[in-house]
Amino acid sequence: MPRIGNVYGCLYHGLEKAEYGKMFKLGTTIFSFLAFFVLHISYAQEAFDLSDCLVYTLNNSPKLQSEKLVQQKETAEMFEQKSTFLPQIDAFVNYHNYFNDLPTYIFPQAEGSNLAGQPLAGPYPVPLGLPHNLNTGLEINQTIFDMNFFGNQPLLQHYQTYNDIKLSMAEEEVLFQVANLFYQVAVNQERLGFLDMNLKRLEKLQNIVKLQVAQGFAKQTDFNKLLVKTSNLQSNKNKLQSGIGQQVRYLKLMMGMPQDDQLHLQFDKDRLSADDFSSAQQGEILEQTMLKEQKELHQLNAKRLNADYYPKLQAYAALLFQAQRQQFNFLASNQDWYNIHQWGLKLSIPIMHGSERKTKKEISEIVDAQLTFGLEQRQEQSEVEFQNAVAALEVARTEQQSQAENVALAERVYEQCELSYEQGTMLLMDFLDSEATLRESKMIHATAMLDTRLAELKILKASGKLKELVNQ
């Protein structure tokens, strides 16, 4: 019996151990799945601050991707021009058939008489060649000297720099638009929060007034007015939500984010960057740098016009093979092929081309003057834009501070009116007026906060520091 008991005991503990192992594996699988699900949800709902949005934009913006493709195309076109100075090798095959008469060569009377072996009364026509003719070969051309070649290398370097500046300008413009829209959405979300808070207050007040109407302490008219006010506020909330949805969809489009992805924004109310802008200085904006590089490119192109006045030297070689047959049997054995190989040099010396080069030079001088004038105008314009941005920031910050004080005052007035209403010393409509004043003050403060952020963005752009927001 003890043995049997020990056997049953061992079987029981073995089964229990096996079941425990299965449960442990199942629990581990469920835990892993839940952990992955939680991590996935938390990543999907991760909030984007301004820097996150800008980094995402630089990596995914369709506009920037399109600009990069344009830049690659223009760079390839420049190297295509450079390739014209490399060896050019062409092979060719030319077959023709004289299906009627052969070509005829006319010999003068004297030579014709000799060929005919008798005196002739005039020129002597002689058919030449065979019906089937095949010419094949290889042609090689190589430029030895061309002044345009020496001007191409610095032109390629400057053109690459010019393309890089254009791409940086496109990045800056897209980042400015994304940051602008980011703050519009963020401030509208703040406004939406104000409306939600006011709706909750009004709903709570509805319950109180409804009870007062039932007990005869308030008029039905007051309750109806409260319902109308709540309905209007809810309508404003719905419109604001719709506007935020449109802005978020457009923000995703500019960032290159799929519309199905969730985008939650994290808004810093204190400031845009670590810089307080008290010592902001105007810097050289990218557009000015691009204009300078464009002027440099134009001057290099103008020098290339002078290259047309220099001689050009080109070497060429040709390996030619010719065959003539009475029948179409060029691949037949024991048939003759005639080789004609040659090489040579070709020197082109420009002498006169009408007034073409003179006209091109005059046009080049006019374009250079336009670029110089445009650069000076852009410098003056950037100075005005920077000064206006600094002035706008000062006004916006003063307005934001003033409106913040108004909000604090409106909150105190609202609390006093709420207490007075609860004590029965204030009419409902007067209390609702204080609530509307508080809401309006917060909306105006949000607008002032948005104006401040936009003014800061303009200063960063005017001082050439907009991309610093990416690394914050």
JSON list of C-alpha atoms in Angstrom, two decimals, residues 66 113 127 132 161 178 230 304 308 316 328 334 353 377 395 459 469:
[
{"chain": "A", "resi": 66, "resn": "SER", "atom": "CA", "xyz": [9.91, 66.66, -54.03]},
{"chain": "A", "resi": 113, "resn": "SER", "atom": "CA", "xyz": [38.21, 57.92, -125.58]},
{"chain": "A", "resi": 127, "resn": "PRO", "atom": "CA", "xyz": [28.47, 52.74, -114.38]},
{"chain": "A", "resi": 132, "resn": "HIS", "atom": "CA", "xyz": [24.42, 45.60, -102.77]},
{"chain": "A", "resi": 161, "resn": "THR", "atom": "CA", "xyz": [26.14, 74.95, -53.16]},
{"chain": "A", "resi": 178, "resn": "VAL", "atom": "CA", "xyz": [4.48, 73.68, -39.57]},
{"chain": "A", "resi": 230, "resn": "THR", "atom": "CA", "xyz": [-25.58, 76.52, -23.17]},
{"chain": "A", "resi": 304, "resn": "ARG", "atom": "CA", "xyz": [31.78, 81.07, -70.24]},
{"chain": "A", "resi": 308, "resn": "ASP", "atom": "CA", "xyz": [33.24, 81.10, -77.29]},
{"chain": "A", "resi": 316, "resn": "TYR", "atom": "CA", "xyz": [38.71, 62.12, -84.30]},
{"chain": "A", "resi": 328, "resn": "PHE", "atom": "CA", "xyz": [23.13, 39.80, -100.78]},
{"chain": "A", "resi": 334, "resn": "ASN", "atom": "CA", "xyz": [36.09, 34.23, -99.73]},
{"chain": "A", "resi": 353, "resn": "HIS", "atom": "CA", "xyz": [28.93, 85.31, -85.84]},
{"chain": "A", "resi": 377, "resn": "GLN", "atom": "CA", "xyz": [16.39, 95.32, -51.93]},
{"chain": "A", "resi": 395, "resn": "VAL", "atom": "CA", "xyz": [3.48, 94.51, -28.34]},
{"chain": "A", "resi": 459, "resn": "ILE", "atom": "CA", "xyz": [12.26, 86.72, -35.25]},
{"chain": "A", "resi": 469, "resn": "LEU", "atom": "CA", "xyz": [13.96, 74.66, -32.74]}
]
